[in-house]
Short mmCIF file of N, CA, C and O in Angstrom, two decimals:
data_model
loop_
_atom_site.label_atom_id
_atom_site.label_comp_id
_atom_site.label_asym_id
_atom_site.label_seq_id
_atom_site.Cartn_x
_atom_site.Cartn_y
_atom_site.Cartn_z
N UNK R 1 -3.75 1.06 14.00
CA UNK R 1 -3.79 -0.33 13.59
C UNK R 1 -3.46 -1.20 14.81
O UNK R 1 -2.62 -0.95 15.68
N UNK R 2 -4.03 -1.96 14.75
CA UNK R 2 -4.48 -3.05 16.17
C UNK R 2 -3.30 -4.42 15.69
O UNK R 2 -3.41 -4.96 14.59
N UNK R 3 -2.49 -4.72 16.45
CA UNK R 3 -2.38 -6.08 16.83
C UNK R 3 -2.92 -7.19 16.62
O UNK R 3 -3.89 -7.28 17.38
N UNK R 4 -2.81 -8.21 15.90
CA UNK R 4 -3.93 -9.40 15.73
C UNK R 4 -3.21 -10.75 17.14
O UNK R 4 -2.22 -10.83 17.86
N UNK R 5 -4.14 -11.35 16.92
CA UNK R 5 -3.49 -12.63 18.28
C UNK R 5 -2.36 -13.42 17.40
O UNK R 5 -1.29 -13.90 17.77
N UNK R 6 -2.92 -13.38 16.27
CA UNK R 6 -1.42 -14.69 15.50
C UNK R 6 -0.14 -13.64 15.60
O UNK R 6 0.92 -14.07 16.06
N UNK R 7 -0.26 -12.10 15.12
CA UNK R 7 0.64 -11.37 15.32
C UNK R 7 1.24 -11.51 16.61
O UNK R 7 2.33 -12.05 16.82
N UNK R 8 0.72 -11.17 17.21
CA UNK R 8 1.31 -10.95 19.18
C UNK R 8 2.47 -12.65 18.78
O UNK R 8 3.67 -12.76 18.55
N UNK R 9 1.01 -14.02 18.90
CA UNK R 9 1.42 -14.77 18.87
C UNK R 9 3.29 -15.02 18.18
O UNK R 9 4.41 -15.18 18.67
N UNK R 10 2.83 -14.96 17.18
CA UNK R 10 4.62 -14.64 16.33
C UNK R 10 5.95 -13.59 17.08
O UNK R 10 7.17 -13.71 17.08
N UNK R 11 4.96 -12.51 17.69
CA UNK R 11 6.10 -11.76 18.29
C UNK R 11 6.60 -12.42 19.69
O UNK R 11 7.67 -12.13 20.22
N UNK R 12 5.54 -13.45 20.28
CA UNK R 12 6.20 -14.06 21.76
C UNK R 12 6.91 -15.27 20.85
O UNK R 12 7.73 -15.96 21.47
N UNK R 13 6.76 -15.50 19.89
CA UNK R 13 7.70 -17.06 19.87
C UNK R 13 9.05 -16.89 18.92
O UNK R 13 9.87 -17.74 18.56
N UNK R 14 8.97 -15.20 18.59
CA UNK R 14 10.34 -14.84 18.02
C UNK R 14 11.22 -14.08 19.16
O UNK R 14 12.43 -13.87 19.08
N UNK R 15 10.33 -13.68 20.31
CA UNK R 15 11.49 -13.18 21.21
C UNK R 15 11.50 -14.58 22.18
O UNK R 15 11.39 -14.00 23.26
N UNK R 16 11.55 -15.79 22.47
CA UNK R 16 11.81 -16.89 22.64
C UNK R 16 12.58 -17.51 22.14
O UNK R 16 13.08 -18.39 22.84
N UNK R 17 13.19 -17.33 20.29
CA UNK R 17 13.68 -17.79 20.31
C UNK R 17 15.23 -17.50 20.16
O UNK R 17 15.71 -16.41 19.85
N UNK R 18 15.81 -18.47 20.40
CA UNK R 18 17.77 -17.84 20.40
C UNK R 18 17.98 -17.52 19.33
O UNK R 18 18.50 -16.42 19.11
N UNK R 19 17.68 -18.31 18.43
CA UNK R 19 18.37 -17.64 17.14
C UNK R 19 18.02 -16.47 17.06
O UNK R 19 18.84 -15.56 16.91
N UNK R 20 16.85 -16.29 17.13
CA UNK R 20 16.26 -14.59 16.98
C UNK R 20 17.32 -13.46 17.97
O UNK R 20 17.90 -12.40 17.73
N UNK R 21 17.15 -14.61 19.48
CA UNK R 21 18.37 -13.36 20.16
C UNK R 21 19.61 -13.12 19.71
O UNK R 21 20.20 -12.04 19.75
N UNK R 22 20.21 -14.64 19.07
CA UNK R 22 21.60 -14.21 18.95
C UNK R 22 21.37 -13.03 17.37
O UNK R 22 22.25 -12.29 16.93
N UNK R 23 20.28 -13.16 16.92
CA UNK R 23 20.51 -12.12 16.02
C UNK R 23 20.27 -10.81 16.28
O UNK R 23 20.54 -9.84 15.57
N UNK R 24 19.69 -10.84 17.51
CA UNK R 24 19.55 -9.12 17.87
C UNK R 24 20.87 -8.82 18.89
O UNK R 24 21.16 -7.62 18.89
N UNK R 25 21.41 -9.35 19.44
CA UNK R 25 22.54 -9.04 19.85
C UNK R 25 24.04 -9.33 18.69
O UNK R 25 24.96 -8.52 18.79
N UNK R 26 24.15 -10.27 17.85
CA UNK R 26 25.24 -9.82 16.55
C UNK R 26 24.50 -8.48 16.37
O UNK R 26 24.97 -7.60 17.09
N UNK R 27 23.61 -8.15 15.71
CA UNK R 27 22.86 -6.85 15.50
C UNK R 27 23.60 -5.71 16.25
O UNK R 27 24.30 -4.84 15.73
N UNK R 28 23.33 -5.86 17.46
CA UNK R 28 23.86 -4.63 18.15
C UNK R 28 25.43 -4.17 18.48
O UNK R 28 25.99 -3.10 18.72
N UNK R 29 25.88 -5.78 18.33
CA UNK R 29 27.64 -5.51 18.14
C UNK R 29 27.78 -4.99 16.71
O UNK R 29 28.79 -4.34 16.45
N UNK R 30 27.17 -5.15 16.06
CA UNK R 30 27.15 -4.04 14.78
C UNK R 30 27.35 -2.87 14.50
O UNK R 30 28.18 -2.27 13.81
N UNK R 31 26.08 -2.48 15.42
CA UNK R 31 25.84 -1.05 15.64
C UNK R 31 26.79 -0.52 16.56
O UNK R 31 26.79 0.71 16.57
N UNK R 32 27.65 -1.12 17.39
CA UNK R 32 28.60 -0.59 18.34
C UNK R 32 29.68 -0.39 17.30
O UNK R 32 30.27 0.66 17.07
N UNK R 33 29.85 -1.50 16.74
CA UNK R 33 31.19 -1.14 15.48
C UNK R 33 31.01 0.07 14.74
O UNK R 33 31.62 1.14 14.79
N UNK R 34 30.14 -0.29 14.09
CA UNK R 34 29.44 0.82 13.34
C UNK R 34 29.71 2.76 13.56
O UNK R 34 30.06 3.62 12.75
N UNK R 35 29.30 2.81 15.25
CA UNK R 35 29.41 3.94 15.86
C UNK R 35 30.39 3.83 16.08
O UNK R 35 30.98 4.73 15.48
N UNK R 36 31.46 2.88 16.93
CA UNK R 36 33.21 3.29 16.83
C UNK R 36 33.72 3.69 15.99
O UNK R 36 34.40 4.71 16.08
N UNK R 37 33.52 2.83 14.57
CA UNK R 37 34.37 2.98 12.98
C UNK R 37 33.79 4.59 12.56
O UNK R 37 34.38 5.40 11.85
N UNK R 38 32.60 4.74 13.16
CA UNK R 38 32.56 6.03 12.07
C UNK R 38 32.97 7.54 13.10
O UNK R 38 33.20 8.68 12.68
N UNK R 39 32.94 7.09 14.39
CA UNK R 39 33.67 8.14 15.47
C UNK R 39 35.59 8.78 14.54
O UNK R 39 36.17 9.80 14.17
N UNK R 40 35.84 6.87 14.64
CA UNK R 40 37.49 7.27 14.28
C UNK R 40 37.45 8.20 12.80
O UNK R 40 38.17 9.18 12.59
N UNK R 41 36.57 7.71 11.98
CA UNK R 41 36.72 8.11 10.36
C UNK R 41 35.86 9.44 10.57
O UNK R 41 35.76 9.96 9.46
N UNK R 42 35.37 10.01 11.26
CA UNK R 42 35.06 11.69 11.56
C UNK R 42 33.47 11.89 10.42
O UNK R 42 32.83 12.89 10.09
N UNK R 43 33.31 10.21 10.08
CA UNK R 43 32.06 10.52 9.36
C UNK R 43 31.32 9.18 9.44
O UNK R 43 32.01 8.20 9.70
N UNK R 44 29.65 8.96 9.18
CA UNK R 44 29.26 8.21 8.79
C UNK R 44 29.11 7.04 7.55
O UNK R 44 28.58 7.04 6.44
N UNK R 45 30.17 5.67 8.64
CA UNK R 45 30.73 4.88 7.42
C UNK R 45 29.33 4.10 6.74
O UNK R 45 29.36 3.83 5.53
N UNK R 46 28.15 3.76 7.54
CA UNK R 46 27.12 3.40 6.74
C UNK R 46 27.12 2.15 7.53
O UNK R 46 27.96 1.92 8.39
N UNK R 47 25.94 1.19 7.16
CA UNK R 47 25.39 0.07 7.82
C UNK R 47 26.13 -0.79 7.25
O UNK R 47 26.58 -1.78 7.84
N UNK R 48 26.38 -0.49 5.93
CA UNK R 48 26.62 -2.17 5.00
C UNK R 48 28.05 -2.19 5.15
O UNK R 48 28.38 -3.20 5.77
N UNK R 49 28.90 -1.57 4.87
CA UNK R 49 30.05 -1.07 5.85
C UNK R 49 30.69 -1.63 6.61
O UNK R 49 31.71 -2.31 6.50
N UNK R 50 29.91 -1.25 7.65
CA UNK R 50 30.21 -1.47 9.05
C UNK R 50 29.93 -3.30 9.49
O UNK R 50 30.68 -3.98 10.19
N UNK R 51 28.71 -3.72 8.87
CA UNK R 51 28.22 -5.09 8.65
C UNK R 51 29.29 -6.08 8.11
O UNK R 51 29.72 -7.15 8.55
N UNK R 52 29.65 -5.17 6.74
CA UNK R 52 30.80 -6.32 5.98
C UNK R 52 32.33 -6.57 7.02
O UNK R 52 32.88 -7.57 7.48
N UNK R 53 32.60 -5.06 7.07
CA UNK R 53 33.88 -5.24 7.86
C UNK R 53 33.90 -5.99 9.02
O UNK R 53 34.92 -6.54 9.45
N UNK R 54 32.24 -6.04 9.83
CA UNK R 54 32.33 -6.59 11.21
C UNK R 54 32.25 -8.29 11.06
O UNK R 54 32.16 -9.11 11.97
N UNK R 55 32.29 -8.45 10.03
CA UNK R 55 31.98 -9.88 9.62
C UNK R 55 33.07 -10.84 9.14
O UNK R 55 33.32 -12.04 9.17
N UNK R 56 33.70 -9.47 8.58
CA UNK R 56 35.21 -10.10 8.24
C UNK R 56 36.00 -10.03 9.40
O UNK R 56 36.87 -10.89 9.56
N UNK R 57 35.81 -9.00 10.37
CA UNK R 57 37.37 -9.08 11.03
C UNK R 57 36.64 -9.75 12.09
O UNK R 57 37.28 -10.73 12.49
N UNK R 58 35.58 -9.60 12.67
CA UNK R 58 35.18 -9.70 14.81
C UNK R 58 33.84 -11.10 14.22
O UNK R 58 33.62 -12.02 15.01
N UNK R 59 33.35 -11.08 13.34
CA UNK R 59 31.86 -12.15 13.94
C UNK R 59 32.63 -14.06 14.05
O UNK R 59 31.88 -15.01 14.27
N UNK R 60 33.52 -14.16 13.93
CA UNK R 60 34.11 -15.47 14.34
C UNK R 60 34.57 -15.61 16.00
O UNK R 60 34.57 -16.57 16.77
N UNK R 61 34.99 -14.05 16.18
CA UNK R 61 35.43 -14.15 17.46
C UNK R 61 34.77 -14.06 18.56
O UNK R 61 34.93 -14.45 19.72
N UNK R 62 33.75 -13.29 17.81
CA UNK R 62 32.57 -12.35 18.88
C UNK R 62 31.25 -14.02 18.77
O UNK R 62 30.38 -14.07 19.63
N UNK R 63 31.29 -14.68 18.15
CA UNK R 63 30.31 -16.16 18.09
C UNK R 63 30.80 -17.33 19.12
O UNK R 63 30.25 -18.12 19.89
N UNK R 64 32.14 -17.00 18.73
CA UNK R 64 32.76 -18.24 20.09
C UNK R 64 33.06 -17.87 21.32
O UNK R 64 33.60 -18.67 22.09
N UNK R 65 32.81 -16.78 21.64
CA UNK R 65 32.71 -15.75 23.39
C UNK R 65 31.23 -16.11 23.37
O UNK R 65 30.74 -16.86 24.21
N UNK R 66 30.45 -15.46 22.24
CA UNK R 66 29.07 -15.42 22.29
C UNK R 66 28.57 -16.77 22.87
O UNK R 66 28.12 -16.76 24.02
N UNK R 67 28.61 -17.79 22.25
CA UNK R 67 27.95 -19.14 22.77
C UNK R 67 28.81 -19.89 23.94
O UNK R 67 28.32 -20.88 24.49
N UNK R 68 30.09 -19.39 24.30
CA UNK R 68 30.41 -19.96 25.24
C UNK R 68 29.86 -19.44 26.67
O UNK R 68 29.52 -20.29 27.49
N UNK R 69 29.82 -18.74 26.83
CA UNK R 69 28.69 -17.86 27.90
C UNK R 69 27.12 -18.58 28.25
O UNK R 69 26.02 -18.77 27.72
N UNK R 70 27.88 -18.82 29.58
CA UNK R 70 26.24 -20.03 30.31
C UNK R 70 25.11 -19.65 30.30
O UNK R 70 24.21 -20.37 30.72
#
């Protein structure tokens, strides 16, 4: 399956935009939590998990480092 131009099109003006980045990088501080929390707990704590808890304790802290950065 082929690529269309509006497709491509959509994929250059979603990796352009910030919001999109800041959501793939919250994303990946996720997945870092995610893999720490489930290292310590000797098992796989799961996505939604790892999402809720990272939201409650780190995404206030990790947003105001995040956007203060030039």
């Amino acid at each position: 399956m082929t690529e269309t131009g509006k497709e491509r099109q959509r994929g250059s003006i979603a990796a352009k935009s910030s919001l999109y980045q800041e959501f793939l990088a919250e994303r990946d501080e996720i997945m870092k939590y995610k893999w720490l929390e489930s290292e310590k707990a000797g098992h796989d704590i799961g996505f939604e998990r790892a999402l809720l808890d990272w939201i409650r304790n780190h995404r206030d802290t990790w947003k105001e480092k995040h956007r203060s950065k030039p």
